[in-house]
């Protein structure tokens, strides 16, 4: 899958990421989606700097149904070349870490909301189909 992610807008820099994601069905019935690559398009006055320190992102999430609950495991790694002005001051690192945490939490919440919404829509459609069959509706084999 290819996912165009909402742009990250910072003063002097806009980042427009596009993620390439592989989804695998697991033998135990779970799903694993893996971010294989993220391409970033940069805009703004800090574009050149951002292009020189572009991170590599490795991420994978595994979803399973366990005892009538949806369980998720996530792995996330962000690797980037260190600029010449490294180390970054602690307050800036703390702010960056907090931003990444919020982004991962939001991604996880939105993903789960989509999965739950799709499940409920399919469950509702299946229930409506069952009610229709009980009332004599539906498609017969000879139609």
PDB file of C-alpha atoms in Angstrom:
ATOM      1  CA  UNK A   1       0.000   0.000   0.000  1.00  0.00           C
ATOM      2  CA  UNK A   2       1.046   3.608  -0.485  1.00  0.00           C
ATOM      3  CA  UNK A   3      -0.092   6.114   2.139  1.00  0.00           C
ATOM      4  CA  UNK A   4       0.212   9.874   1.741  1.00  0.00           C
ATOM      5  CA  UNK A   5       0.542  11.090   5.313  1.00  0.00           C
ATOM      6  CA  UNK A   6      -0.729  14.479   6.484  1.00  0.00           C
ATOM      7  CA  UNK A   7       2.047  17.051   6.218  1.00  0.00           C
ATOM      8  CA  UNK A   8       4.049  18.024   9.275  1.00  0.00           C
ATOM      9  CA  UNK A   9       4.211  21.809   9.365  1.00  0.00           C
ATOM     10  CA  UNK A  10       6.948  23.478  11.379  1.00  0.00           C
ATOM     11  CA  UNK A  11       8.204  27.059  11.221  1.00  0.00           C
ATOM     12  CA  UNK A  12      10.320  27.202   8.054  1.00  0.00           C
ATOM     13  CA  UNK A  13       9.729  23.585   7.080  1.00  0.00           C
ATOM     14  CA  UNK A  14       6.896  21.429   5.788  1.00  0.00           C
ATOM     15  CA  UNK A  15       7.446  17.686   5.488  1.00  0.00           C
ATOM     16  CA  UNK A  16       5.158  15.664   3.210  1.00  0.00           C
ATOM     17  CA  UNK A  17       5.790  11.970   3.900  1.00  0.00           C
ATOM     18  CA  UNK A  18       4.641   9.079   1.751  1.00  0.00           C
ATOM     19  CA  UNK A  19       4.835   5.629   3.340  1.00  0.00           C
ATOM     20  CA  UNK A  20       5.094   2.311   1.518  1.00  0.00           C
ATOM     21  CA  UNK A  21       3.432  -0.343   3.681  1.00  0.00           C
ATOM     22  CA  UNK A  22       3.252  -4.127   3.342  1.00  0.00           C
ATOM     23  CA  UNK A  23       0.414  -6.001   5.059  1.00  0.00           C
ATOM     24  CA  UNK A  24       0.824  -9.692   5.887  1.00  0.00           C
ATOM     25  CA  UNK A  25      -1.728 -12.148   7.257  1.00  0.00           C
ATOM     26  CA  UNK A  26      -0.170 -14.206  10.051  1.00  0.00           C
ATOM     27  CA  UNK A  27      -0.713 -17.936  10.508  1.00  0.00           C
ATOM     28  CA  UNK A  28      -2.495 -17.317  13.843  1.00  0.00           C
ATOM     29  CA  UNK A  29      -5.060 -15.064  12.142  1.00  0.00           C
ATOM     30  CA  UNK A  30      -3.378 -11.782  13.054  1.00  0.00           C
ATOM     31  CA  UNK A  31      -2.177  -9.034  10.744  1.00  0.00           C
ATOM     32  CA  UNK A  32       1.219  -7.381  10.564  1.00  0.00           C
ATOM     33  CA  UNK A  33       1.777  -4.184   8.674  1.00  0.00           C
ATOM     34  CA  UNK A  34       5.328  -3.108   8.015  1.00  0.00           C
ATOM     35  CA  UNK A  35       6.524   0.269   6.817  1.00  0.00           C
ATOM     36  CA  UNK A  36       9.032  -0.671   4.144  1.00  0.00           C
ATOM     37  CA  UNK A  37      10.020   2.859   3.172  1.00  0.00           C
ATOM     38  CA  UNK A  38       9.101   6.484   3.779  1.00  0.00           C
ATOM     39  CA  UNK A  39       9.820   9.154   1.180  1.00  0.00           C
ATOM     40  CA  UNK A  40       9.797  12.745   2.405  1.00  0.00           C
ATOM     41  CA  UNK A  41       9.223  15.837   0.296  1.00  0.00           C
ATOM     42  CA  UNK A  42      10.515  18.976   2.033  1.00  0.00           C
ATOM     43  CA  UNK A  43       9.411  22.573   1.524  1.00  0.00           C
ATOM     44  CA  UNK A  44      10.463  25.816   3.163  1.00  0.00           C
ATOM     45  CA  UNK A  45      13.594  27.670   4.175  1.00  0.00           C
ATOM     46  CA  UNK A  46      15.003  24.690   6.137  1.00  0.00           C
ATOM     47  CA  UNK A  47      14.542  22.288   3.216  1.00  0.00           C
ATOM     48  CA  UNK A  48      18.278  21.889   2.532  1.00  0.00           C
ATOM     49  CA  UNK A  49      19.059  21.110   6.159  1.00  0.00           C
ATOM     50  CA  UNK A  50      16.212  18.595   6.394  1.00  0.00           C
ATOM     51  CA  UNK A  51      17.355  16.830   3.214  1.00  0.00           C
ATOM     52  CA  UNK A  52      20.842  16.339   4.711  1.00  0.00           C
ATOM     53  CA  UNK A  53      19.526  14.712   7.897  1.00  0.00           C
ATOM     54  CA  UNK A  54      16.626  12.709   6.441  1.00  0.00           C
ATOM     55  CA  UNK A  55      15.777   9.857   8.810  1.00  0.00           C
ATOM     56  CA  UNK A  56      15.263   6.212   8.005  1.00  0.00           C
ATOM     57  CA  UNK A  57      12.122   4.840   9.609  1.00  0.00           C
ATOM     58  CA  UNK A  58      11.498   1.204  10.428  1.00  0.00           C
ATOM     59  CA  UNK A  59       8.062   0.423  11.835  1.00  0.00           C
ATOM     60  CA  UNK A  60       5.888  -2.644  12.206  1.00  0.00           C
ATOM     61  CA  UNK A  61       2.614  -3.268  14.000  1.00  0.00           C
ATOM     62  CA  UNK A  62       1.066  -6.644  14.717  1.00  0.00           C
ATOM     63  CA  UNK A  63      -2.662  -6.906  15.464  1.00  0.00           C
ATOM     64  CA  UNK A  64      -4.318  -9.999  16.955  1.00  0.00           C
ATOM     65  CA  UNK A  65      -7.684 -10.829  18.472  1.00  0.00           C
ATOM     66  CA  UNK A  66      -7.101 -12.307  21.923  1.00  0.00           C
ATOM     67  CA  UNK A  67      -9.940 -13.247  24.260  1.00  0.00           C
ATOM     68  CA  UNK A  68     -12.423 -10.920  22.501  1.00  0.00           C
ATOM     69  CA  UNK A  69      -9.952  -8.005  22.635  1.00  0.00           C
ATOM     70  CA  UNK A  70      -7.782  -6.486  19.939  1.00  0.00           C
ATOM     71  CA  UNK A  71      -4.111  -6.660  20.976  1.00  0.00           C
ATOM     72  CA  UNK A  72      -1.397  -4.644  19.252  1.00  0.00           C
ATOM     73  CA  UNK A  73       2.383  -4.799  19.356  1.00  0.00           C
ATOM     74  CA  UNK A  74       4.443  -2.088  17.707  1.00  0.00           C
ATOM     75  CA  UNK A  75       8.089  -1.612  16.860  1.00  0.00           C
ATOM     76  CA  UNK A  76       9.412   1.785  15.817  1.00  0.00           C
ATOM     77  CA  UNK A  77      12.935   2.908  14.998  1.00  0.00           C
ATOM     78  CA  UNK A  78      14.081   6.268  13.702  1.00  0.00           C
ATOM     79  CA  UNK A  79      17.672   6.490  12.473  1.00  0.00           C
ATOM     80  CA  UNK A  80      19.246   9.609  11.092  1.00  0.00           C
ATOM     81  CA  UNK A  81      22.703  10.861  10.198  1.00  0.00           C
ATOM     82  CA  UNK A  82      24.107  13.149  12.891  1.00  0.00           C
ATOM     83  CA  UNK A  83      24.646  16.730  11.788  1.00  0.00           C
ATOM     84  CA  UNK A  84      27.904  18.549  12.532  1.00  0.00           C
ATOM     85  CA  UNK A  85      26.197  20.537  15.311  1.00  0.00           C
ATOM     86  CA  UNK A  86      25.391  17.377  17.292  1.00  0.00           C
ATOM     87  CA  UNK A  87      24.588  16.965  20.171  1.00  0.00           C
ATOM     88  CA  UNK A  88      21.182  18.554  20.094  1.00  0.00           C
ATOM     89  CA  UNK A  89      20.362  20.365  23.353  1.00  0.00           C
ATOM     90  CA  UNK A  90      18.304  18.291  25.805  1.00  0.00           C
ATOM     91  CA  UNK A  91      15.180  20.527  25.625  1.00  0.00           C
ATOM     92  CA  UNK A  92      15.078  20.119  21.823  1.00  0.00           C
ATOM     93  CA  UNK A  93      15.562  16.331  22.138  1.00  0.00           C
ATOM     94  CA  UNK A  94      12.768  16.167  24.730  1.00  0.00           C
ATOM     95  CA  UNK A  95      10.465  18.130  22.434  1.00  0.00           C
ATOM     96  CA  UNK A  96      11.334  15.849  19.493  1.00  0.00           C
ATOM     97  CA  UNK A  97      10.762  12.730  21.588  1.00  0.00           C
ATOM     98  CA  UNK A  98       7.408  14.045  22.765  1.00  0.00           C
ATOM     99  CA  UNK A  99       6.425  14.836  19.162  1.00  0.00           C
ATOM    100  CA  UNK A 100       7.336  11.325  17.988  1.00  0.00           C
ATOM    101  CA  UNK A 101       5.412   9.784  20.909  1.00  0.00           C
ATOM    102  CA  UNK A 102       2.316  11.816  20.045  1.00  0.00           C
ATOM    103  CA  UNK A 103       2.585  10.838  16.366  1.00  0.00           C
ATOM    104  CA  UNK A 104       2.913   7.122  17.194  1.00  0.00           C
ATOM    105  CA  UNK A 105       0.023   7.298  19.683  1.00  0.00           C
ATOM    106  CA  UNK A 106      -2.169   9.078  17.147  1.00  0.00           C
ATOM    107  CA  UNK A 107      -1.260   6.600  14.377  1.00  0.00           C
ATOM    108  CA  UNK A 108      -2.067   3.672  16.655  1.00  0.00           C
ATOM    109  CA  UNK A 109      -5.380   5.207  17.787  1.00  0.00           C
ATOM    110  CA  UNK A 110      -6.463   6.067  14.230  1.00  0.00           C
ATOM    111  CA  UNK A 111      -5.482   2.591  12.974  1.00  0.00           C
ATOM    112  CA  UNK A 112      -7.457   0.897  15.726  1.00  0.00           C
ATOM    113  CA  UNK A 113     -10.477   3.147  15.132  1.00  0.00           C
ATOM    114  CA  UNK A 114     -10.417   2.165  11.442  1.00  0.00           C
ATOM    115  CA  UNK A 115     -10.118  -1.543  12.216  1.00  0.00           C
ATOM    116  CA  UNK A 116     -12.939  -1.375  14.780  1.00  0.00           C
ATOM    117  CA  UNK A 117     -15.111   0.693  12.432  1.00  0.00           C
ATOM    118  CA  UNK A 118     -14.619  -1.754   9.585  1.00  0.00           C
ATOM    119  CA  UNK A 119     -15.309  -4.712  11.875  1.00  0.00           C
ATOM    120  CA  UNK A 120     -18.522  -3.119  13.174  1.00  0.00           C
ATOM    121  CA  UNK A 121     -19.648  -2.238   9.635  1.00  0.00           C
ATOM    122  CA  UNK A 122     -19.083  -5.801   8.456  1.00  0.00           C
ATOM    123  CA  UNK A 123     -20.737  -7.237  11.562  1.00  0.00           C
ATOM    124  CA  UNK A 124     -23.737  -4.951  10.991  1.00  0.00           C
ATOM    125  CA  UNK A 125     -23.945  -5.967   7.333  1.00  0.00           C
ATOM    126  CA  UNK A 126     -23.747  -9.643   8.291  1.00  0.00           C
ATOM    127  CA  UNK A 127     -26.473  -9.171  10.900  1.00  0.00           C
ATOM    128  CA  UNK A 128     -28.670  -7.351   8.370  1.00  0.00           C
ATOM    129  CA  UNK A 129     -28.108 -10.169   5.868  1.00  0.00           C
ATOM    130  CA  UNK A 130     -29.078 -12.735   8.493  1.00  0.00           C
ATOM    131  CA  UNK A 131     -32.253 -10.845   9.347  1.00  0.00           C
ATOM    132  CA  UNK A 132     -33.093 -10.608   5.652  1.00  0.00           C
ATOM    133  CA  UNK A 133     -32.676 -14.358   5.234  1.00  0.00           C
ATOM    134  CA  UNK A 134     -34.907 -15.003   8.249  1.00  0.00           C
ATOM    135  CA  UNK A 135     -37.623 -12.884   6.624  1.00  0.00           C
ATOM    136  CA  UNK A 136     -37.360 -14.866   3.381  1.00  0.00           C
ATOM    137  CA  UNK A 137     -35.227 -12.348   1.505  1.00  0.00           C
ATOM    138  CA  UNK A 138     -31.831 -12.895  -0.056  1.00  0.00           C
ATOM    139  CA  UNK A 139     -30.752 -14.643  -3.204  1.00  0.00           C
ATOM    140  CA  UNK A 140     -31.813 -18.190  -3.956  1.00  0.00           C
ATOM    141  CA  UNK A 141     -29.424 -20.673  -5.543  1.00  0.00           C
ATOM    142  CA  UNK A 142     -31.605 -20.903  -8.658  1.00  0.00           C
ATOM    143  CA  UNK A 143     -31.686 -17.158  -9.355  1.00  0.00           C
TER     144      UNK A 143
END
